[in-house]
CSV table of C-alpha atoms in Angstrom, one decimal:
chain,number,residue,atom,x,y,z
A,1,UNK,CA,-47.1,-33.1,-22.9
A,2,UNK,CA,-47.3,-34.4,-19.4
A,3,UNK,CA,-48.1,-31.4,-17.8
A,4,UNK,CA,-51.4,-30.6,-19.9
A,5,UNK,CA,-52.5,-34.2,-20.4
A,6,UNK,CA,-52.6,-34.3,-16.1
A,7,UNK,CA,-54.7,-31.3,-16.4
A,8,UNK,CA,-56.8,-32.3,-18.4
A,9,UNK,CA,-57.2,-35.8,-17.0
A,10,UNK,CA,-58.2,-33.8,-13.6
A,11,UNK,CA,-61.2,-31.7,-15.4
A,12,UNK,CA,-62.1,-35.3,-17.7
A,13,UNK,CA,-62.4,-37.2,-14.0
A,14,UNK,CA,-64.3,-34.0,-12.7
A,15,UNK,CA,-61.7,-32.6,-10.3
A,16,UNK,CA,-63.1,-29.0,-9.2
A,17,UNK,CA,-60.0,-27.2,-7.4
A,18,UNK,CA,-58.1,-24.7,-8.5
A,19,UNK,CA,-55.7,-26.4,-11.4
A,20,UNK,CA,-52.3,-24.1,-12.0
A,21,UNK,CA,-49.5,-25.0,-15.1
A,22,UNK,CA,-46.3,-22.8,-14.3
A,23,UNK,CA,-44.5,-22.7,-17.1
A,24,UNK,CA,-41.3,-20.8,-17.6
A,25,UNK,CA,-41.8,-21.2,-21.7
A,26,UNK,CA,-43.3,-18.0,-23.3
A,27,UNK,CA,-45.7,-20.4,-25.4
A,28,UNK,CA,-48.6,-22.5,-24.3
A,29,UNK,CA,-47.8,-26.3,-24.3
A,30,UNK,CA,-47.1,-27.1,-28.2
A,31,UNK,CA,-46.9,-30.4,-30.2
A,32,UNK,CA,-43.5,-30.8,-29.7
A,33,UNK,CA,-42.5,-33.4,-32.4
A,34,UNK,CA,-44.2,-31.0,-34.9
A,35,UNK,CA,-41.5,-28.2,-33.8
A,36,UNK,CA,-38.4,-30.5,-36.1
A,37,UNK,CA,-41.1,-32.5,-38.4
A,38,UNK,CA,-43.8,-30.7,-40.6
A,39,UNK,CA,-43.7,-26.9,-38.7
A,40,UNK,CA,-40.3,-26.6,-39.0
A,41,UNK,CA,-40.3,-28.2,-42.8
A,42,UNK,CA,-43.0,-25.9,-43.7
A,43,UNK,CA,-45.8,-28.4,-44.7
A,44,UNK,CA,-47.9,-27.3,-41.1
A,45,UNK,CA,-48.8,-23.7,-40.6
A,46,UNK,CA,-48.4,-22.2,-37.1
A,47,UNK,CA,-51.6,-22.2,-36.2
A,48,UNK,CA,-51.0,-26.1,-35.9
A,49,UNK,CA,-48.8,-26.4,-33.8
A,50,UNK,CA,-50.5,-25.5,-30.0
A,51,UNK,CA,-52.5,-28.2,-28.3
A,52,UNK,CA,-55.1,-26.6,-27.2
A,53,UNK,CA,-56.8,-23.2,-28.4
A,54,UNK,CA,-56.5,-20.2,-26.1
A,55,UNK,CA,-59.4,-20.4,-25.0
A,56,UNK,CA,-59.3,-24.3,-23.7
A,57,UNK,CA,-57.9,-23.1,-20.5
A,58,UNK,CA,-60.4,-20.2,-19.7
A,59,UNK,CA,-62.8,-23.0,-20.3
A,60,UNK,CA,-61.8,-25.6,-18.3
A,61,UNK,CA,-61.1,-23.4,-15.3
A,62,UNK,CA,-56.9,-24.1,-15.7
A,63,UNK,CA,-54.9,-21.3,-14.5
A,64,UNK,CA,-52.1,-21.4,-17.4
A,65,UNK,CA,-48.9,-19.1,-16.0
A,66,UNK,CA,-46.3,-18.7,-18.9
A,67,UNK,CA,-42.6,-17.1,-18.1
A,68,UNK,CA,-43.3,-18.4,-14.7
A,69,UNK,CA,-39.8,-19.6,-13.1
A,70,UNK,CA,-40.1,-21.9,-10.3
A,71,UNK,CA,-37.0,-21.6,-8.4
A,72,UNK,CA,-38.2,-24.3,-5.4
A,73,UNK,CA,-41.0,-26.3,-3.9
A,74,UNK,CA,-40.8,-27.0,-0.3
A,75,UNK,CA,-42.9,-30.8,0.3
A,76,UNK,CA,-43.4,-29.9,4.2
A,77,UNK,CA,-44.6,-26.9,4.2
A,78,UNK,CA,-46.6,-27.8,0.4
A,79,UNK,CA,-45.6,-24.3,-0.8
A,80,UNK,CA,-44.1,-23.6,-4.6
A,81,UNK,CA,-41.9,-20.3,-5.2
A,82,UNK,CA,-41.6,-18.3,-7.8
A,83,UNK,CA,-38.7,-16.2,-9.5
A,84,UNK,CA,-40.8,-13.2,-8.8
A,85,UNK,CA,-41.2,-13.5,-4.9
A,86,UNK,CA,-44.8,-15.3,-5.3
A,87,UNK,CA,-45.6,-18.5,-3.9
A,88,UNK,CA,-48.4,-21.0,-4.2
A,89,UNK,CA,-49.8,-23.3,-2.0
A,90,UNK,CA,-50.3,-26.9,-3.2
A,91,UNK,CA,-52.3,-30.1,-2.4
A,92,UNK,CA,-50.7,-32.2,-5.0
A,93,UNK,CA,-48.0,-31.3,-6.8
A,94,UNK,CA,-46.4,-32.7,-10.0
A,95,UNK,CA,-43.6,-32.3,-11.4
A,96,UNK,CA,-42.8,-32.5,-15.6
A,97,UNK,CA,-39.5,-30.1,-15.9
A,98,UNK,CA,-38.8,-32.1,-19.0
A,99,UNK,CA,-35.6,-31.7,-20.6
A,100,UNK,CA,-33.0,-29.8,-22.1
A,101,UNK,CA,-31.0,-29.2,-24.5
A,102,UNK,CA,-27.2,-30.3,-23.8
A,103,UNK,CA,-24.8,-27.4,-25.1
A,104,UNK,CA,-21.5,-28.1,-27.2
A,105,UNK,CA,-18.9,-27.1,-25.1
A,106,UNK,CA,-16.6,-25.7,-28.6
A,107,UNK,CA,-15.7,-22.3,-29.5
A,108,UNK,CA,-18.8,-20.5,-31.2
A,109,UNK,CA,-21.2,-22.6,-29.6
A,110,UNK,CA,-23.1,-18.9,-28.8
A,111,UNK,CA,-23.1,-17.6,-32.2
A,112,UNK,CA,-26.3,-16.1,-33.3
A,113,UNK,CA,-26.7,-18.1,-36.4
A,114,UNK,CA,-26.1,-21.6,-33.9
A,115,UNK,CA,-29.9,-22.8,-32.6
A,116,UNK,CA,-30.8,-25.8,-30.7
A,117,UNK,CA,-34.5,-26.7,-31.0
A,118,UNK,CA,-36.7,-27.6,-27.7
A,119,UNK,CA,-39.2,-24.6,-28.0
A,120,UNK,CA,-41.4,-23.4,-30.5
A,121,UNK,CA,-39.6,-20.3,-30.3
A,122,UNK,CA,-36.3,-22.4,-31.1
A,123,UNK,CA,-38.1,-23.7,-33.7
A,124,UNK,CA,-39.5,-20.2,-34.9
A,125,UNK,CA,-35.3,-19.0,-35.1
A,126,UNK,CA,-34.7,-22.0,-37.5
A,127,UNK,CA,-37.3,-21.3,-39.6
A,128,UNK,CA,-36.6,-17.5,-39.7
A,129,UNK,CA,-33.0,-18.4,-40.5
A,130,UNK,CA,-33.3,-20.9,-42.6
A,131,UNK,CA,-35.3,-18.2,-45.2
A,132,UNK,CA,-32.1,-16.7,-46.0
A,133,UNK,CA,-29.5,-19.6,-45.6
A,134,UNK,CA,-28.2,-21.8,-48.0
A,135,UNK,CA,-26.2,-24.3,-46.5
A,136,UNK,CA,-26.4,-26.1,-42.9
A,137,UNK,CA,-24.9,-28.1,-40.1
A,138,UNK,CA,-26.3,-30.2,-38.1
A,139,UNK,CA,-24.8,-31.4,-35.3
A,140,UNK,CA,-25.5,-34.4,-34.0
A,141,UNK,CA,-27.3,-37.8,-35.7
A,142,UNK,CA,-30.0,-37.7,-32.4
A,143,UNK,CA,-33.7,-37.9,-33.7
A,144,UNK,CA,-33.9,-34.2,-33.3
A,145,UNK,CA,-31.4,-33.8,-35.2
A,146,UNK,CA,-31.8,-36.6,-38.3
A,147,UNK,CA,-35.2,-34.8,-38.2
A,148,UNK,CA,-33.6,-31.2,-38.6
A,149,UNK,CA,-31.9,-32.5,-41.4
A,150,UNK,CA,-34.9,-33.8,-43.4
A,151,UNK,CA,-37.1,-30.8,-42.5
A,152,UNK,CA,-33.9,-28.5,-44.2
A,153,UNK,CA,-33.8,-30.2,-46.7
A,154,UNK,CA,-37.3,-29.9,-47.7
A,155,UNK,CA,-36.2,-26.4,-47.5
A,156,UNK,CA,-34.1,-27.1,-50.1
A,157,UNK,CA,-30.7,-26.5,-48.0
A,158,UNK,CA,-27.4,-27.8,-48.5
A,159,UNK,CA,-27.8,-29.9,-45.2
A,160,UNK,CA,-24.5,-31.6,-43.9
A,161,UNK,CA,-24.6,-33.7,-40.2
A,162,UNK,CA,-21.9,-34.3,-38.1
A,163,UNK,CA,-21.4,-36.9,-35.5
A,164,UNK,CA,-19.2,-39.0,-33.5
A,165,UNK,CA,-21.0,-42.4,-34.0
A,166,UNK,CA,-20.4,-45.0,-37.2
A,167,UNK,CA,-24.1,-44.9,-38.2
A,168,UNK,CA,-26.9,-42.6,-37.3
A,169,UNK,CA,-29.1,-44.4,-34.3
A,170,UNK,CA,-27.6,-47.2,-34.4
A,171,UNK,CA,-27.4,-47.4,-29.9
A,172,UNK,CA,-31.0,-47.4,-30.8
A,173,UNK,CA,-32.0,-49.5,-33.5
A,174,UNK,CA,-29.1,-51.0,-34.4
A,175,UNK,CA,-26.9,-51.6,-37.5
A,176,UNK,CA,-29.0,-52.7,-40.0
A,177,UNK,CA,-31.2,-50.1,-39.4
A,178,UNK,CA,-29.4,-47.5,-38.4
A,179,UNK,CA,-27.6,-48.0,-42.3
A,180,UNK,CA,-31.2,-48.1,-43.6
A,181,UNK,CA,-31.6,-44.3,-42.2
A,182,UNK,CA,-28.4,-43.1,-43.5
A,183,UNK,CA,-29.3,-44.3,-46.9
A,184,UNK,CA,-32.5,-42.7,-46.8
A,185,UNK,CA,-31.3,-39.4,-45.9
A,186,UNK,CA,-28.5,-39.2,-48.5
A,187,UNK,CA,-30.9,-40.4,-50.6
A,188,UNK,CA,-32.2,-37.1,-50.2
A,189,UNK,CA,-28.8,-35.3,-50.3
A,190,UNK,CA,-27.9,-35.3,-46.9
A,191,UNK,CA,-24.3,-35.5,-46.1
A,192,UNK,CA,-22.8,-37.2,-43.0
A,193,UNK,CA,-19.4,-36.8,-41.7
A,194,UNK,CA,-19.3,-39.8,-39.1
A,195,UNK,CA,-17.1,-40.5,-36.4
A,196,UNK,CA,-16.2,-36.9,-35.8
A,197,UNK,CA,-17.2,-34.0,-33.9
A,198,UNK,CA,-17.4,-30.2,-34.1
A,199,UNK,CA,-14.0,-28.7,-32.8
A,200,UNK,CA,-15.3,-25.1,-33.4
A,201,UNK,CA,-17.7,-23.1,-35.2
A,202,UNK,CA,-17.0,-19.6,-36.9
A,203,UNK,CA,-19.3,-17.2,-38.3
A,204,UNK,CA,-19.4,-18.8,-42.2
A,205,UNK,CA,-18.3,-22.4,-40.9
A,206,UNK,CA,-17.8,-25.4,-39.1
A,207,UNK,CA,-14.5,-27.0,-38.2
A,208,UNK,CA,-14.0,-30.5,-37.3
A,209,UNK,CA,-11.4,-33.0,-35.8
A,210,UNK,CA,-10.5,-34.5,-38.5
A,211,UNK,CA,-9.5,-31.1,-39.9
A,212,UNK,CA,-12.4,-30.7,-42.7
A,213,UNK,CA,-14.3,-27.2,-42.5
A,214,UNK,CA,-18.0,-26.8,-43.3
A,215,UNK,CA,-19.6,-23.9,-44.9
A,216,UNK,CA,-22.4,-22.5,-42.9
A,217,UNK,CA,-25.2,-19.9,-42.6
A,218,UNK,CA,-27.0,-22.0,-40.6
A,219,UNK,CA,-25.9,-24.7,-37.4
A,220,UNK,CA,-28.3,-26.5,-35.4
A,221,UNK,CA,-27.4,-28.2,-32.2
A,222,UNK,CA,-28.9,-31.5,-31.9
A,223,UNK,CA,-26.0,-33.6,-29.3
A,224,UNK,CA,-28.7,-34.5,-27.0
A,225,UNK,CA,-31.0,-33.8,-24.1
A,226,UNK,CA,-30.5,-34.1,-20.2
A,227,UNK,CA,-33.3,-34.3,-17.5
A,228,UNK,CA,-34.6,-31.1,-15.7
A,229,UNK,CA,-34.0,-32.1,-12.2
A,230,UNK,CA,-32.4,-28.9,-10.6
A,231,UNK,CA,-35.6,-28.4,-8.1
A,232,UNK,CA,-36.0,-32.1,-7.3
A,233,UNK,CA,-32.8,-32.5,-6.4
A,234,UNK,CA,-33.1,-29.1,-4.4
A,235,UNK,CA,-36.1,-30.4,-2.9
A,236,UNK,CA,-34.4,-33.6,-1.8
A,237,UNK,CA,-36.3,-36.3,-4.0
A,238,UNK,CA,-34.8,-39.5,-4.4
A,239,UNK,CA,-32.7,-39.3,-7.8
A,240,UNK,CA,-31.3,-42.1,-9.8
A,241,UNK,CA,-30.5,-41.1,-13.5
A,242,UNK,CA,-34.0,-38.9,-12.9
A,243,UNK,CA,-36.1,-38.6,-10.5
A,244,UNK,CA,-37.3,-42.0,-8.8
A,245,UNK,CA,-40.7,-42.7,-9.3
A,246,UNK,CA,-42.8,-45.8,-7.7
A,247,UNK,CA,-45.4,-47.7,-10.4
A,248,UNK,CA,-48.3,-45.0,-8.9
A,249,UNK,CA,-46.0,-42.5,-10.4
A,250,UNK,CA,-45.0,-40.7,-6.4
A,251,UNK,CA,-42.0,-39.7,-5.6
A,252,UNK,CA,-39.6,-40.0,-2.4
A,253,UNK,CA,-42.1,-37.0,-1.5
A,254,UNK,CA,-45.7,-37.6,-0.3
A,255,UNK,CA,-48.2,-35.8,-2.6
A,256,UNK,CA,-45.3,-35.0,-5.0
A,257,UNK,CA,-45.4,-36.7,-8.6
A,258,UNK,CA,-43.2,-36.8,-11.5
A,259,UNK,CA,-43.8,-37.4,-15.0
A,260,UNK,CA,-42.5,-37.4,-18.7
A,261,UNK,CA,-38.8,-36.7,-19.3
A,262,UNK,CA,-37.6,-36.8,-15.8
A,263,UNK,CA,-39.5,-39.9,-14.4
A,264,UNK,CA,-37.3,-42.8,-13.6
A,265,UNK,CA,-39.9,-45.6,-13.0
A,266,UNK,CA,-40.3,-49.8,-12.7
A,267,UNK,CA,-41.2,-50.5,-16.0
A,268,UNK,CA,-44.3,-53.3,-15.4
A,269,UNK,CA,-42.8,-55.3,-19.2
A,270,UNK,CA,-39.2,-55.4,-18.4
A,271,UNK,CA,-38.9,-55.0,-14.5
A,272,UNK,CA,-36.4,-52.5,-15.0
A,273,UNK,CA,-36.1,-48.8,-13.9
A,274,UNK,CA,-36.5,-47.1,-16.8
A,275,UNK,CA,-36.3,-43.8,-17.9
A,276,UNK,CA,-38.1,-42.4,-21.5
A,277,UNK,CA,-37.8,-39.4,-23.4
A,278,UNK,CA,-40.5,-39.8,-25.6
A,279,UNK,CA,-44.0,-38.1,-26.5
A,280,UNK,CA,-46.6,-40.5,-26.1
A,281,UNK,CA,-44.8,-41.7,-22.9
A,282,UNK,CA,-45.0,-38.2,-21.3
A,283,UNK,CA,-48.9,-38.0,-22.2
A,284,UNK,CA,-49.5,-41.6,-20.7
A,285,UNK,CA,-47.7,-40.5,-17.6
A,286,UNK,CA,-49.5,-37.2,-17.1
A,287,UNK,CA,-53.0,-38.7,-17.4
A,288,UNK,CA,-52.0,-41.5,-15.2
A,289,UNK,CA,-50.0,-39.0,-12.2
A,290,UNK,CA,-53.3,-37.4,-12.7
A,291,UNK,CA,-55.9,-40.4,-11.9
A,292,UNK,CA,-53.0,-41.2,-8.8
A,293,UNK,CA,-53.3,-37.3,-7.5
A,294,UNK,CA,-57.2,-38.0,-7.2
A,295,UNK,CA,-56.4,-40.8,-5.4
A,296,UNK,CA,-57.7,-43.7,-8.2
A,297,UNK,CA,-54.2,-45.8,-7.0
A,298,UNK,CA,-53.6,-46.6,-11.3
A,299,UNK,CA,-50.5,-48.0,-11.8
A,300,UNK,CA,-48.8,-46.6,-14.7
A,301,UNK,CA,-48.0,-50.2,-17.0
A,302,UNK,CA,-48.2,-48.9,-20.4
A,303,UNK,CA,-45.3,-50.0,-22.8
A,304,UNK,CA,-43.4,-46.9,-24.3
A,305,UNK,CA,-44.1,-46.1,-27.8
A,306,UNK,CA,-42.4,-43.3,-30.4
A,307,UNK,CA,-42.5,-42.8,-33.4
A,308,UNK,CA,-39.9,-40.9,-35.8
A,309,UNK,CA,-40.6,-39.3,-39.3
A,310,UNK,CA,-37.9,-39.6,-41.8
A,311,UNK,CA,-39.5,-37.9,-45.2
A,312,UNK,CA,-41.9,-40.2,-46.2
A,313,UNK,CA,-40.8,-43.2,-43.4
A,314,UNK,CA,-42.1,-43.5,-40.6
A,315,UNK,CA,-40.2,-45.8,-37.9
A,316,UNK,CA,-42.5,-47.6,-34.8
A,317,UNK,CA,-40.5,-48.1,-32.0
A,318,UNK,CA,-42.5,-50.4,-29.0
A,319,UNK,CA,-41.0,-51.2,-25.7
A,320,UNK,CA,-37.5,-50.3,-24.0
A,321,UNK,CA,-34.5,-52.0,-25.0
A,322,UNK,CA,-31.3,-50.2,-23.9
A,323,UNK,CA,-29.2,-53.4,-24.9
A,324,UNK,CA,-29.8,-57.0,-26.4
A,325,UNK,CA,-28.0,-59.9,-27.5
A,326,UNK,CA,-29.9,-60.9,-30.2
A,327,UNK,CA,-31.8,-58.9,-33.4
A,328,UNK,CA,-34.1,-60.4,-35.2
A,329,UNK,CA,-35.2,-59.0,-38.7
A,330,UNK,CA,-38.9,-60.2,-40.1
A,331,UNK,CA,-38.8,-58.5,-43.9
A,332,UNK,CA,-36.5,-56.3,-45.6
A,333,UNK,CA,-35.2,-53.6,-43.9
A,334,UNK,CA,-33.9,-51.6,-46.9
A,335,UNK,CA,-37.2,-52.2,-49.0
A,336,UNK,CA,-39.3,-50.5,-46.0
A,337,UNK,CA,-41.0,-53.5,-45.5
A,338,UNK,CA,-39.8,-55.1,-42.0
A,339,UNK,CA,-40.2,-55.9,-38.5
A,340,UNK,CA,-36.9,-56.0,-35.7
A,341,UNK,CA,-37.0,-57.7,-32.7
A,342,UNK,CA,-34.7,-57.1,-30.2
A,343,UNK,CA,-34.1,-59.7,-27.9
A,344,UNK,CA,-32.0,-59.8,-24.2
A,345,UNK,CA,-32.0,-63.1,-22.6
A,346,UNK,CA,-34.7,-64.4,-25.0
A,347,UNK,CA,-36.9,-62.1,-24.3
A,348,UNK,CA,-38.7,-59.4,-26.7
A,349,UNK,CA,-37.5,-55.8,-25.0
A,350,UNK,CA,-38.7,-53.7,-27.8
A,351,UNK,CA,-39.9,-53.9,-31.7
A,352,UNK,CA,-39.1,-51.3,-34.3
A,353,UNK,CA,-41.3,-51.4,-37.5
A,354,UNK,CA,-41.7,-50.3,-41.4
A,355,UNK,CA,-45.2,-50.0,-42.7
A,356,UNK,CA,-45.6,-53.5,-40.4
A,357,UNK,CA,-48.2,-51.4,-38.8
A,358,UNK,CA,-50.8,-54.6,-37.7
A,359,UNK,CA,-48.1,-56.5,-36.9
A,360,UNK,CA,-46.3,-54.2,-35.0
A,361,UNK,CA,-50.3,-53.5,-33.2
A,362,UNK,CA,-50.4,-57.2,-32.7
A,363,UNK,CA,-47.0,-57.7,-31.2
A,364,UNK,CA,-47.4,-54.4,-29.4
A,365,UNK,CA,-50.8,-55.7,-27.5
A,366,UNK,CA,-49.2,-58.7,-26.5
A,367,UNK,CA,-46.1,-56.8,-24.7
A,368,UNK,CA,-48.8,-54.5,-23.2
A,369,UNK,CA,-51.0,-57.6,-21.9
A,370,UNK,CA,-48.0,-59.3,-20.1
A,371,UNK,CA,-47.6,-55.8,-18.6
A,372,UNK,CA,-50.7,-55.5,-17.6
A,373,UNK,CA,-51.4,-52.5,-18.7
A,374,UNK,CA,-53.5,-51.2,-21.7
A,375,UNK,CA,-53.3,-51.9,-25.1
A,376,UNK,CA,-51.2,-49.6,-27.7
């Protein structure tokens, strides 16, 4: 997401130098939520699911390299190398490595039928197994994987999600709404098995610590994600919980930029470094690394926004609250009708929202102006 909206952000501002992607995916850049949402339910065809057509980057004069590993970037010399022995010479240089997928360190964690989901390949191996499954694990209550779960179940799988924490998301949103998406999803036949964890995983099923086994044709992997930051760290960048960026979106490294999953940055709301895995973030950052590489000096201000599909719910989440002290609850939260404040020394850090949408617009625009930045 960062990666292609800073590309095309260059072409939009009328940047005429040679523009490179090195990829090391097989596929072009993808709308990634769609890969555990509709695609992977089977309500989007396939054809959906790339941002741009091929054709976009002949167009627009950007040099797309799939399969491409980048094993180092020197930011003396300006150089990038490749797996392959190539190198490339750069002027500006930015970095969106994204994230991976954390692996479960149990016995049968490299099964065939045991998938995490990052690509649209991983997505493709889900959906192919999942056409001759019957019952499946999830592991983990993440958003990737609360959205796996929904998307088998429209499948019509026997869907069953294990995880260490009491209630699904609730380090995110909280109790009360973290029990409001459990419901939801055993509503629709899901079945949790909370505070406990995969012990090991066997060709037909999963066993736990608290001794229970699982029948399974299918597991998916959803414990998590961690930051790219092998070559920034090689490179010597300044890390801290990702790679350190100033409001311009720069690195430790002159001419070197980071965005999306990996950025670590001074959030203009809050004042705090923060650091966001989320979709609309990544685009935000790309466009703005992008204006900053063409020397426009944009600070990047813009409040952090996601959203997460649960069947028919949808969940808006505004701002960056990694604790509070205080949640406030305007509605119902179990009638789908409510908006959550959560608050850390008085102030607002984030809002979450049901079907709230003009309130959560108006609350959201406010946040943004005392940010500075632009409106949601």
């Amino acid at each position: 997401a960062a990666g292609l909206a800073a590309a095309e952000m260059l072409r939009r501002r009328g940047f005429a130098g040679d523009v490179t992607m090195l990829s090391n995916d097989s596929a072009a850049p993808v709308d990634r939520p769609n890969l555990s949402k509709d695609y992977l339910a089977g309500s989007a065809p396939e054809d959906w699911v790339p941002l741009r057509a091929p054709d976009w980057y002949e167009t627009n004069k950007i040099a797309l390299k799939l399969k491409a590993e980048v094993t180092a970037f020197d930011p003396k010399a300006k150089t990038v190398t490749l797996a392959d022995g190539g190198s490339l010479p750069y002027d500006k240089l930015l970095l969106a490595t994204g994230a991976e997928p954390v692996k479960l360190p149990v016995p049968g964690a490299d099964l065939p039928h045991v998938h995490v989901l990052r690509s649209f390949d991983d997505s493709r191996r889900i959906v192919a197994a999942a056409k001759d499954a019957k019952r499946a694990v999830v592991i983990g209550a993440s958003f990737i994987g609360l959205e796996v779960a929904a998307s088998l179940r429209a499948r019509e799988l026997e869907v069953h999600v294990v995880a260490p924490e009491k209630r699904p998301l609730e380090k995110v949103f909280g109790p009360e709404l973290g029990d409001f998406v459990k419901r939801l999803h055993e509503e629709h036949g899901v079945v949790f098995h909370l505070e406990d964890t995969a012990t090991a995983i066997a060709a037909k099923q999963v066993t736990l610590k608290s001794g229970k086994t699982l029948p399974a044709d299918l597991v998916v992997v959803g414990v998590g994600v961690r930051p790219r930051l092998a070559l920034a760290e090689k490179a010597g960048l300044a890390i801290d919980k990702g790679v350190r960026v100033d409001q311009y979106l720069m690195t430790s490294a002159p001419d070197v930029y980071a965005a999306g999953d990996i950025a670590r940055w001074p959030d203009a709301y809050t004042g705090a470094q923060i650091r966001v895995e989320h979709w609309v973030v990544a685009e935000r950052q790309g466009q703005t690394a992008a204006l900053n590489m063409l020397g426009e000096k944009t600070p990047h201000r813009a409040v952090p926004f996601f959203w997460s599909q649960h069947y028919d719910v949808p969940i808006n989440y505004v701002g960056h609250a990694e604790g509070w002290d205080a949640i406030e609850i305007d509605g119902d939260v179990m009638k789908r009708d409510c908006l959550v404040r959560y608050r850390k020394g008085g102030k607002v850090m984030a809002i979450a929202s049901i079907y709230r949408d003009k309130q959560c617009l108006e609350v959201a625009a406010e946040m943004e102006r005392q940010a500075g930045g632009r409106a949601s």
